[in-house]
CSV table of C-alpha atoms in Angstrom, one decimal:
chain,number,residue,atom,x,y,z
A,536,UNK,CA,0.0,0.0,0.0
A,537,UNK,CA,1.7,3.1,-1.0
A,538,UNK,CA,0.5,7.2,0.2
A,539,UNK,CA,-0.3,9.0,-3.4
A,540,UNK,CA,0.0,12.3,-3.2
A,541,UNK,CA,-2.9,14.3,-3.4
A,542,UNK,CA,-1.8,16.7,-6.1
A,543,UNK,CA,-0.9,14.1,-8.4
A,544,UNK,CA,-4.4,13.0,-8.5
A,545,UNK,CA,-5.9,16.6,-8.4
A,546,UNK,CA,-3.7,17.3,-11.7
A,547,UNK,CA,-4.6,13.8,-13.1
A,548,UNK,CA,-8.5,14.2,-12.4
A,549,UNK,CA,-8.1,17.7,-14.1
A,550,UNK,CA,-6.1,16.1,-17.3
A,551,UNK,CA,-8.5,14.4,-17.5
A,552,UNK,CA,-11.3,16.5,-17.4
A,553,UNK,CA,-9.1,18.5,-20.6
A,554,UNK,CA,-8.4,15.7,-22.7
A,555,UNK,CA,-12.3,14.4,-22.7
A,556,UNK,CA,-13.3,17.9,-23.2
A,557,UNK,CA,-11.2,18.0,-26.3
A,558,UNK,CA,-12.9,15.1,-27.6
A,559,UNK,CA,-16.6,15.6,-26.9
A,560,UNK,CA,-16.2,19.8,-27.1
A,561,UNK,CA,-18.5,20.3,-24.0
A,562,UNK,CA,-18.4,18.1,-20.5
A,563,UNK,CA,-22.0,18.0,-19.2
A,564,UNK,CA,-23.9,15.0,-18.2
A,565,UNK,CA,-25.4,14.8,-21.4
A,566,UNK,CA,-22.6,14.3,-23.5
A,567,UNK,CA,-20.9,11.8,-20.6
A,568,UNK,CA,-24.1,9.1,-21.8
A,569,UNK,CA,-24.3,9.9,-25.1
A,570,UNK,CA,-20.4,9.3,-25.3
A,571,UNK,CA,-20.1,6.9,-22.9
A,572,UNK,CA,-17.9,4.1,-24.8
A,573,UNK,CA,-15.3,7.2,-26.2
A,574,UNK,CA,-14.8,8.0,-22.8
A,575,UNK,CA,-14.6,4.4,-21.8
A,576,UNK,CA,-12.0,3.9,-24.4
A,577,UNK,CA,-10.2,7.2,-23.4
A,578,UNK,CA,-9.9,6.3,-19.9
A,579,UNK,CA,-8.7,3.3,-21.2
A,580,UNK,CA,-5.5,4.6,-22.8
A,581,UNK,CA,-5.1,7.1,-20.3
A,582,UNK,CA,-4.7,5.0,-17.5
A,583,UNK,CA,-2.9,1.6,-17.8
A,584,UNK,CA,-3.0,-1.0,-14.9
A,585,UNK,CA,-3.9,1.9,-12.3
A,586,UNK,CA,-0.8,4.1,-13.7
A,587,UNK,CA,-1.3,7.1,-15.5
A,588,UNK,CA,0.4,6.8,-19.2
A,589,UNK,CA,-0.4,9.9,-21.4
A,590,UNK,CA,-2.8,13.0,-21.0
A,591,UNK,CA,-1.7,14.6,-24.6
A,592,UNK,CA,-5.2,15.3,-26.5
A,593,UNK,CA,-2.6,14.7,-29.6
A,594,UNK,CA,-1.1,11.8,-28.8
A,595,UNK,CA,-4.3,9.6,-27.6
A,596,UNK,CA,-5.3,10.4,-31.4
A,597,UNK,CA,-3.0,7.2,-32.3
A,598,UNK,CA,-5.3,5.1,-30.4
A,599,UNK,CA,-8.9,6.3,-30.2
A,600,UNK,CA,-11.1,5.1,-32.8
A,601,UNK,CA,-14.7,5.7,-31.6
A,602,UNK,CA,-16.4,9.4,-32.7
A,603,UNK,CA,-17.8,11.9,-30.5
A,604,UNK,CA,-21.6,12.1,-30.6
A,605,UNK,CA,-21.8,16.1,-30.3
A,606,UNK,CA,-24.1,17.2,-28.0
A,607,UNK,CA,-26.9,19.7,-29.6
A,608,UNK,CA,-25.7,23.3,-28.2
A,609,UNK,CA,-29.2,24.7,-27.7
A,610,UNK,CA,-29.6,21.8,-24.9
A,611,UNK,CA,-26.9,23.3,-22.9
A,612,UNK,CA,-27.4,26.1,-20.3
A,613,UNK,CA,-28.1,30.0,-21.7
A,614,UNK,CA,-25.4,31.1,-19.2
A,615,UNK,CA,-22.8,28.5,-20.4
A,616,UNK,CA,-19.1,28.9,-21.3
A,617,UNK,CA,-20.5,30.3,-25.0
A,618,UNK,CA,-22.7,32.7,-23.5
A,619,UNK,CA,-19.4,34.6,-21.3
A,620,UNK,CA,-17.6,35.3,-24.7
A,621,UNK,CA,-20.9,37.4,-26.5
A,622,UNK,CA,-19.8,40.9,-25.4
A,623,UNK,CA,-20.9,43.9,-27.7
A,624,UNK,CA,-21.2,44.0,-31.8
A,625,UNK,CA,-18.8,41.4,-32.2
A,626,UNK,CA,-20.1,38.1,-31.3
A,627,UNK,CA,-18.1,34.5,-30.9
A,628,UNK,CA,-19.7,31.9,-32.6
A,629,UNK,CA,-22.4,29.7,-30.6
A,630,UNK,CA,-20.2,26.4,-31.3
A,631,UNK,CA,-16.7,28.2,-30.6
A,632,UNK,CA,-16.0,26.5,-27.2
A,633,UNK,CA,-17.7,23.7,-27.5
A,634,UNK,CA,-16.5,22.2,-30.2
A,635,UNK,CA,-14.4,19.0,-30.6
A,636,UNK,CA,-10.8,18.8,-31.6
A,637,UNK,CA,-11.6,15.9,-33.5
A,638,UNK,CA,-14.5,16.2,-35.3
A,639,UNK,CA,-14.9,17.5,-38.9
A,640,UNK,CA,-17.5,20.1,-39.4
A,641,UNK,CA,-20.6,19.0,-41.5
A,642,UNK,CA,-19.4,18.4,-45.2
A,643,UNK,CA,-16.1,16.5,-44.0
A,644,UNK,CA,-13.9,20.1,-43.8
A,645,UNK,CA,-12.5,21.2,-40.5
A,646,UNK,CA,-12.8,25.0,-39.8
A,647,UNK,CA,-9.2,26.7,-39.1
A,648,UNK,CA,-9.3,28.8,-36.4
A,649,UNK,CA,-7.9,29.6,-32.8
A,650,UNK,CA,-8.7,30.8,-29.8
A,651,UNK,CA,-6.8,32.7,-26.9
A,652,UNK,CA,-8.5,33.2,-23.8
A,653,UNK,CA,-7.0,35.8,-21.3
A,654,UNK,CA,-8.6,34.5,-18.5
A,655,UNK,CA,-8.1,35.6,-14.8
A,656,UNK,CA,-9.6,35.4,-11.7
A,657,UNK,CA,-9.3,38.4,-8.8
A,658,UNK,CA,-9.2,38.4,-5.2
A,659,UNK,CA,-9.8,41.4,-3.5
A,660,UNK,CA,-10.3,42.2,0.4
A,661,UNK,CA,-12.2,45.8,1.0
A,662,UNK,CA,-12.5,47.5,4.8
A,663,UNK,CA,-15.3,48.5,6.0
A,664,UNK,CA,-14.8,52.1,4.4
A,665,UNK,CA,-14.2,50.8,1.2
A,666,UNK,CA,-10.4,51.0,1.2
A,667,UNK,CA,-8.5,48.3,-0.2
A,668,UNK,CA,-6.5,45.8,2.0
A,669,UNK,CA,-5.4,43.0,0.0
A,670,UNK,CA,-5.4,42.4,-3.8
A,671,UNK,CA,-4.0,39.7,-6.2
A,672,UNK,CA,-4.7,38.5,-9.8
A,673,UNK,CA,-4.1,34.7,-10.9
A,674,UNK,CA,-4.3,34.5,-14.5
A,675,UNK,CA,-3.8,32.2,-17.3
A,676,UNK,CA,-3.0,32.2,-21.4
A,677,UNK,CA,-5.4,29.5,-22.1
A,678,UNK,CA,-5.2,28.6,-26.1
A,679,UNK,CA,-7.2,26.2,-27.9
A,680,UNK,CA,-6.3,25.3,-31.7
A,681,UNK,CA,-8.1,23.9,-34.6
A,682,UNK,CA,-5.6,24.1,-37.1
A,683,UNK,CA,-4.1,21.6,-39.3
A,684,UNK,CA,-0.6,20.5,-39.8
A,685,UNK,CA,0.3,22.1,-36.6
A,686,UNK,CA,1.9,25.7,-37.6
A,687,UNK,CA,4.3,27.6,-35.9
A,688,UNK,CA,2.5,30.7,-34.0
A,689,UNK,CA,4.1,33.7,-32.4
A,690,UNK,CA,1.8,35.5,-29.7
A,691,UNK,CA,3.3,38.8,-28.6
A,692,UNK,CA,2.4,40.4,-24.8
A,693,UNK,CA,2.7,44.4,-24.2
A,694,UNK,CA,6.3,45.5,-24.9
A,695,UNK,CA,6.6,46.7,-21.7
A,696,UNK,CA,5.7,44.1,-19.3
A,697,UNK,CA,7.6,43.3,-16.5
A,698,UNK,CA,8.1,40.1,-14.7
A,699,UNK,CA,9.6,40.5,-11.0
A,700,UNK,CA,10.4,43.2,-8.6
A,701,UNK,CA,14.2,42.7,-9.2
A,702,UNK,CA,17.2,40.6,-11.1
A,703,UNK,CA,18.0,39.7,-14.3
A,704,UNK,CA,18.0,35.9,-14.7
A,705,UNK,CA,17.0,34.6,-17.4
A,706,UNK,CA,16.6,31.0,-16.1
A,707,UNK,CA,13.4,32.7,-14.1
A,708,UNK,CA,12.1,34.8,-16.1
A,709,UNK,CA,13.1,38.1,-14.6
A,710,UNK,CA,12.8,41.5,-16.1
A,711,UNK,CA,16.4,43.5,-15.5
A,712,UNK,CA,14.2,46.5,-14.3
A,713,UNK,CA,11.0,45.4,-13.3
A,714,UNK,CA,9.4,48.4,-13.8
A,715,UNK,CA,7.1,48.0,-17.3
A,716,UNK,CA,3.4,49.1,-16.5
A,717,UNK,CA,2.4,45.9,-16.5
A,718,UNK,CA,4.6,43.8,-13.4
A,719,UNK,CA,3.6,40.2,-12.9
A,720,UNK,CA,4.9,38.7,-9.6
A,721,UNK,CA,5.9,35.6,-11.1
A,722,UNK,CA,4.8,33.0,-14.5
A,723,UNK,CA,5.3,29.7,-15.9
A,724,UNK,CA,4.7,28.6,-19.4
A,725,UNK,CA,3.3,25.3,-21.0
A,726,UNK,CA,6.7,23.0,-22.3
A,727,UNK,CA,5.6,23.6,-26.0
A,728,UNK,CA,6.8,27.6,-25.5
A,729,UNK,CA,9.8,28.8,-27.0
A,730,UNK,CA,11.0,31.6,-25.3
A,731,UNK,CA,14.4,32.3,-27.0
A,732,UNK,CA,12.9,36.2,-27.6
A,733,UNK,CA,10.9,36.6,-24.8
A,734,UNK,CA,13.7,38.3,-22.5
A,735,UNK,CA,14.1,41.1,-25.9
A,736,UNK,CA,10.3,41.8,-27.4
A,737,UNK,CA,8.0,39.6,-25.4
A,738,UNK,CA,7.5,37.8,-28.0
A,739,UNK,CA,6.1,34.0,-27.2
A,740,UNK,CA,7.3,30.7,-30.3
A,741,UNK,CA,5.4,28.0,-30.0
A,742,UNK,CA,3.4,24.8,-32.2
A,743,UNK,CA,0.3,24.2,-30.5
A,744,UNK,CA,-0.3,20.7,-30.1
A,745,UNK,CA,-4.2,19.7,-29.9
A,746,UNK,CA,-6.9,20.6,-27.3
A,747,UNK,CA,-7.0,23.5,-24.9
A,748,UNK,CA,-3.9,23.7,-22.9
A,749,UNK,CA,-2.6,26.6,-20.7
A,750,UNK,CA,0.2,28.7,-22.6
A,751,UNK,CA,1.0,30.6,-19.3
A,752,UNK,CA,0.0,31.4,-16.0
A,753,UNK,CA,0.7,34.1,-14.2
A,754,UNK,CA,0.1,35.8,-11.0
A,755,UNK,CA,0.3,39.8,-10.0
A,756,UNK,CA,0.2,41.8,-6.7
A,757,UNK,CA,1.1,44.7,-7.5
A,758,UNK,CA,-1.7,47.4,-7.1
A,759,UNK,CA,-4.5,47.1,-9.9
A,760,UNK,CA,-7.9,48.9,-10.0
A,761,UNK,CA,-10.6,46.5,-9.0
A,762,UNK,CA,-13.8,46.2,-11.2
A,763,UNK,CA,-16.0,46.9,-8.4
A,764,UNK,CA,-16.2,49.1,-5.4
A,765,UNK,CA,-18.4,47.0,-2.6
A,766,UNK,CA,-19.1,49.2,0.5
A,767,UNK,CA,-21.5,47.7,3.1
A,768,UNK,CA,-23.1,49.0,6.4
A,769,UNK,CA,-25.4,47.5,9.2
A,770,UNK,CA,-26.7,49.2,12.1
A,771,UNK,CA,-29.1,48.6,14.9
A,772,UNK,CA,-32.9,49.8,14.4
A,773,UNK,CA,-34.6,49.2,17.7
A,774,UNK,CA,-34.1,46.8,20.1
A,775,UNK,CA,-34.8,43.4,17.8
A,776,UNK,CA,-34.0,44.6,14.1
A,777,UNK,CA,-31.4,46.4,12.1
A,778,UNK,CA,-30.8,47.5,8.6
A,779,UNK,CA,-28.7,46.9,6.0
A,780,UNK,CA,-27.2,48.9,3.1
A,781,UNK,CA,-25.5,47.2,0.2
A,782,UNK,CA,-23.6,49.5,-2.2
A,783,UNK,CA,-21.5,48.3,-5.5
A,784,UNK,CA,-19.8,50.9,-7.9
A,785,UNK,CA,-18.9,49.3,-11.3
A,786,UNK,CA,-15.2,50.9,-12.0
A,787,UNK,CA,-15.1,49.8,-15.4
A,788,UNK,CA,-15.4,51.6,-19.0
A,789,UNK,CA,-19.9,52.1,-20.0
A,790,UNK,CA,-19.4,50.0,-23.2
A,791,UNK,CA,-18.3,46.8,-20.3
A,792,UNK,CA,-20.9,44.5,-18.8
A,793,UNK,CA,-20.3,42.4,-16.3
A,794,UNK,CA,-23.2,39.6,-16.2
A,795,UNK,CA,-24.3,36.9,-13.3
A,796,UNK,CA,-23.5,39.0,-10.3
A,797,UNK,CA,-24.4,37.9,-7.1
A,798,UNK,CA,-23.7,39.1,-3.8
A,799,UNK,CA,-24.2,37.2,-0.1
A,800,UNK,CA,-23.6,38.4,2.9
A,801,UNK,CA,-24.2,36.6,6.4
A,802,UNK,CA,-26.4,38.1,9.1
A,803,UNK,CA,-26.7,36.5,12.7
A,804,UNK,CA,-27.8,33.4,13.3
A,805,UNK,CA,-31.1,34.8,15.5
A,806,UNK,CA,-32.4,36.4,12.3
A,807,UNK,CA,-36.2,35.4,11.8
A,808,UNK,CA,-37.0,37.7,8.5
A,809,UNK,CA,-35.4,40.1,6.0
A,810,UNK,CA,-37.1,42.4,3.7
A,811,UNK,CA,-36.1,44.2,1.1
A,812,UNK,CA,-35.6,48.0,-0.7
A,813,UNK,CA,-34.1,48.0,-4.1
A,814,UNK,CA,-33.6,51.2,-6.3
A,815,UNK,CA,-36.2,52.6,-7.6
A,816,UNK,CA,-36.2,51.2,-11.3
A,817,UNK,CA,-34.5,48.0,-11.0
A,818,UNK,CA,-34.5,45.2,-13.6
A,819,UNK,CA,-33.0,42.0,-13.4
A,820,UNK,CA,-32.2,42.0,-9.9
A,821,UNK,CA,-33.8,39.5,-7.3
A,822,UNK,CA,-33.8,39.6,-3.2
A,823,UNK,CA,-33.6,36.5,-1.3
A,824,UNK,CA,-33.1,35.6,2.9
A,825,UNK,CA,-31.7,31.9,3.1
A,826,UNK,CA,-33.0,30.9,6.4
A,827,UNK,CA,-31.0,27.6,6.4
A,828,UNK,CA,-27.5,29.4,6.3
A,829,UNK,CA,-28.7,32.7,7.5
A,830,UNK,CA,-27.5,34.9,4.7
A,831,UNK,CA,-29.2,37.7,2.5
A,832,UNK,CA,-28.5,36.8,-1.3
A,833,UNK,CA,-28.8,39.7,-4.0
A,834,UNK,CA,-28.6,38.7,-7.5
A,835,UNK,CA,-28.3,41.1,-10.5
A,836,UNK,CA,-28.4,39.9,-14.1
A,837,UNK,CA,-26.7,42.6,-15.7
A,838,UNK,CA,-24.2,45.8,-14.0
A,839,UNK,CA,-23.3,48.3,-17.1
A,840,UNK,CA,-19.4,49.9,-16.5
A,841,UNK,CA,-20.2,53.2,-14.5
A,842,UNK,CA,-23.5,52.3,-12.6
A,843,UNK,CA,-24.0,52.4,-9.3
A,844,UNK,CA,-26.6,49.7,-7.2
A,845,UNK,CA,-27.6,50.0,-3.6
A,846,UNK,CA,-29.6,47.5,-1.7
A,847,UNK,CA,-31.6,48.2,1.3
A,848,UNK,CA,-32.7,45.2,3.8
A,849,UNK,CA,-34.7,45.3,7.1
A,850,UNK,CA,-33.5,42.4,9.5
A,851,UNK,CA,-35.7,40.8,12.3
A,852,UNK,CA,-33.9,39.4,15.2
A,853,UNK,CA,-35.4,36.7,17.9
A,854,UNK,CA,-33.4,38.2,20.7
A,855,UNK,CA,-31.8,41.7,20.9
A,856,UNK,CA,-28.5,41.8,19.7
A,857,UNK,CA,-26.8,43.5,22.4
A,858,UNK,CA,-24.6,45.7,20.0
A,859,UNK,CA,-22.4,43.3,18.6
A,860,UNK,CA,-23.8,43.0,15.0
A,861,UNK,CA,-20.7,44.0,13.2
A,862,UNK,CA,-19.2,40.5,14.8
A,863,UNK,CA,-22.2,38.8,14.0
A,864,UNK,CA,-22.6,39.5,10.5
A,865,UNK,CA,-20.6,39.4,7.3
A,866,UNK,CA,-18.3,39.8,5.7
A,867,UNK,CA,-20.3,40.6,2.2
A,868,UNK,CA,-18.8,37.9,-0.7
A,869,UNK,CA,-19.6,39.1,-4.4
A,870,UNK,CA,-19.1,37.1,-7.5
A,871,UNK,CA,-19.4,37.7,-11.4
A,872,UNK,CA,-17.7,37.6,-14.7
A,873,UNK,CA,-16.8,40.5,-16.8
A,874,UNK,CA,-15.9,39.5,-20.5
A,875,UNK,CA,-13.5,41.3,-22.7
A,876,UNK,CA,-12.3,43.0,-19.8
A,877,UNK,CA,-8.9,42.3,-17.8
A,878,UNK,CA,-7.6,43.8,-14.3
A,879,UNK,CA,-4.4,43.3,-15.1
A,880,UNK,CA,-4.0,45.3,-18.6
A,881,UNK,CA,-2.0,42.4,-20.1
A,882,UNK,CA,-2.6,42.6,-23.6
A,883,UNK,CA,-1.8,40.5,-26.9
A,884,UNK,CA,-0.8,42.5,-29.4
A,885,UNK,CA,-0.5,40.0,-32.2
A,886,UNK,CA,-1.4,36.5,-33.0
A,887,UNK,CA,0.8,35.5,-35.7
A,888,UNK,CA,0.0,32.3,-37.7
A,889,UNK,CA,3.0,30.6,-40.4
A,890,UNK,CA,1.3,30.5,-43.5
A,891,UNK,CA,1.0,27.3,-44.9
A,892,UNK,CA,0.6,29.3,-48.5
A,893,UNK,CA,-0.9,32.6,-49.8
A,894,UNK,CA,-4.5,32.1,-49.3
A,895,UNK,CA,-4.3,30.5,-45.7
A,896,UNK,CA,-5.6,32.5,-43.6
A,897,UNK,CA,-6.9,31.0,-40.2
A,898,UNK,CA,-9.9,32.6,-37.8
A,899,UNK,CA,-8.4,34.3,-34.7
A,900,UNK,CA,-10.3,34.6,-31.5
A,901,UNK,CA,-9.0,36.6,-28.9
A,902,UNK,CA,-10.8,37.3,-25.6
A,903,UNK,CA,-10.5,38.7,-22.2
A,904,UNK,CA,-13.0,37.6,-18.9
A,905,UNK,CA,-12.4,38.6,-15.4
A,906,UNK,CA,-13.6,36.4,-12.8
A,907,UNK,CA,-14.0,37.1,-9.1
A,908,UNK,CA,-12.0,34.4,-7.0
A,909,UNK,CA,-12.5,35.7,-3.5
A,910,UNK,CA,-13.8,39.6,-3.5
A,911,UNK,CA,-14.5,40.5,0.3
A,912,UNK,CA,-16.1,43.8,2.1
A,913,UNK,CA,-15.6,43.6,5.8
A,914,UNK,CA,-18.3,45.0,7.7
């Protein structure tokens, strides 16, 4: 009996989770039964007398013989993994994301095209003034290639992005100066990068292999302006109920729109009722009091760069609270995802494809979505 260690499996289970996304182009329960002798046979190859043996979309294509059964988009959720990308005039395809590396499209041609996906997720700690007290970014490259004969692609960052406070090593991928208006604390690239030029234009060589794979993560502390500004305030109203105010600011340009926002924050555990006060002319938001968990829950489908949201809620209590409700309650959690939007400002400034011959001349996708990973207001 041997100890395995627990990341292995976390990073084995999340392989995968990849590798049969790349083959059925979306991972619902749906597509598990309709597929369920692919990912049989996958799991077959992947794992070999309780030993993992290869996790590469690319190489698995040697032995896999069965063909995904694609899943009919319309089936899937409106608020899916599509759905994030439609920002403004320009509009991803519906099929974009969930497509499979290994299908042909319907007439036996496969569509040329790739995607990059600046994707990161923010954690953020606010006082109860609305300062900030703690703030990171953890983001990822995330690239996903349908192109044939596996060309040779250069993706170029901003010019003047820095990587580390201080040294020069290239071994670590240090800037000499560190002082570019973009500084990430630290990244590490997928083992297909070439990064012979990276050090002199920030320039990234590297032949895709197949399926979605992370071309680099990265992770920034340096001070960034959060999305949102989240302010909250409770305060006794008589001897058994208080009230609460909920305010968010949106920080972000008018043509950005965050979508699926929701907002929870925990009151005390002798709370019998809530009601609540939105703005006058609210749509798409909903109120709710979870009496199981004791927490108010305010959900808005839609927050517009530059608008400004307050909630109002009137607490009941079973017992007086004896002046201690700042202990007692909170702190307020928010979540939501902003597409083509990035806290960070990293930017691509070129997707360069080799050209097989004059008239090829793949689809590029590139898009940006902001995430909130842990995004606190203390009471």
């Amino acid at each position: 009996m041997v100890n395995i260690s627990p990341s292995l499996l976390l990073e084995l289970l999340q392989r995968i989770a990849r590798v049969t996304k790349d083959y059925l182009g979306v991972l619902n329960e749906d597509s598990l039964r309709k597929n369920f002798i692919l990912v049989y046979e996958l799991l077959d190859e992947v794992i070999d007398f309780g030993y993992p043996q290869t996790t590469s979309t690319e190489a698995l294509k040697s032995y896999i013989f069965n063909e995904p059964i694609m899943v009919d988009a319309g089936r899937m959720p409106p608020l899916g993994p599509a759905a994030m990308f439609m920002q403004g005039s320009k509009r991803m395809p519906g099929t974009a994301v969930t497509k499979s590396v290994v299908a042909n499209e319907p007439g036996g041609k496969k569509r040329e095209e790739i995607f990059v996906d600046i994707i990161e997720k923010i954690s953020v700690t606010f006082s109860s003034s609305g300062y900030i007290l703690t703030s990171e970014i953890d983001g990822t490259i995330q690239m996903k290639s349908y192109l044939s004969g596996n060309p040779e692609i250069r993706l170029a960052l901003n010019e003047d992005l820095g990587i580390g406070r201080s040294g020069s090593s290239t071994h670590d991928y240090r800037s000499s100066s560190g002082g570019g208006s973009v500084v990430l604390d630290d990244c590490n690239f997928h083992e297909s990068v070439q990064l012979d030029s990276f050090d002199i234009d920030r320039t990234l060589h590297l032949i895709p292999p197949d399926g979605e794979f992370p071309v680099m993560n990265y992770r920034m502390t340096q001070e960034f302006k959060p999305p949102f500004r989240v302010t909250a305030l409770i305060e006794e109203a008589g001897p058994s109920r208080a009230e609460v105010l909920l305010k968010i600011r949106a920080d972000f340009s008018a043509n950005v729109t965050a979508n699926t926002i929701t907002v929870q924050m925990p009151v005390p555990s002798y709370t019998m009722r809530a009601s609540f006060e939105l703005e006058a002319g609210a749509v798409g938001q909903t109120t709710d009091f979870k009496e199981g968990s004791r927490r108010l829950e305010w959900n808005l489908k839609k927050i517009v760069g530059g608008s400004e949201h307050t909630l109002r809620a009137k607490l009941t209590f079973s017992q007086e609270s004896h002046g201690n409700l700042t202990k007692e309650a909170g702190p307020v959690n928010m979540n939501f995802t902003i597409p083509m939007y990035n806290a960070s400002k990293l930017q691509v400034r070129y997707l360069q494809i080799s050209k097989k011959s004059k008239t090829y001349n793949p689809y590029r996708w590139v898009r940006y979505v902001t995430q909130a990973n842990s995004y606190v207001a203390r009471l």
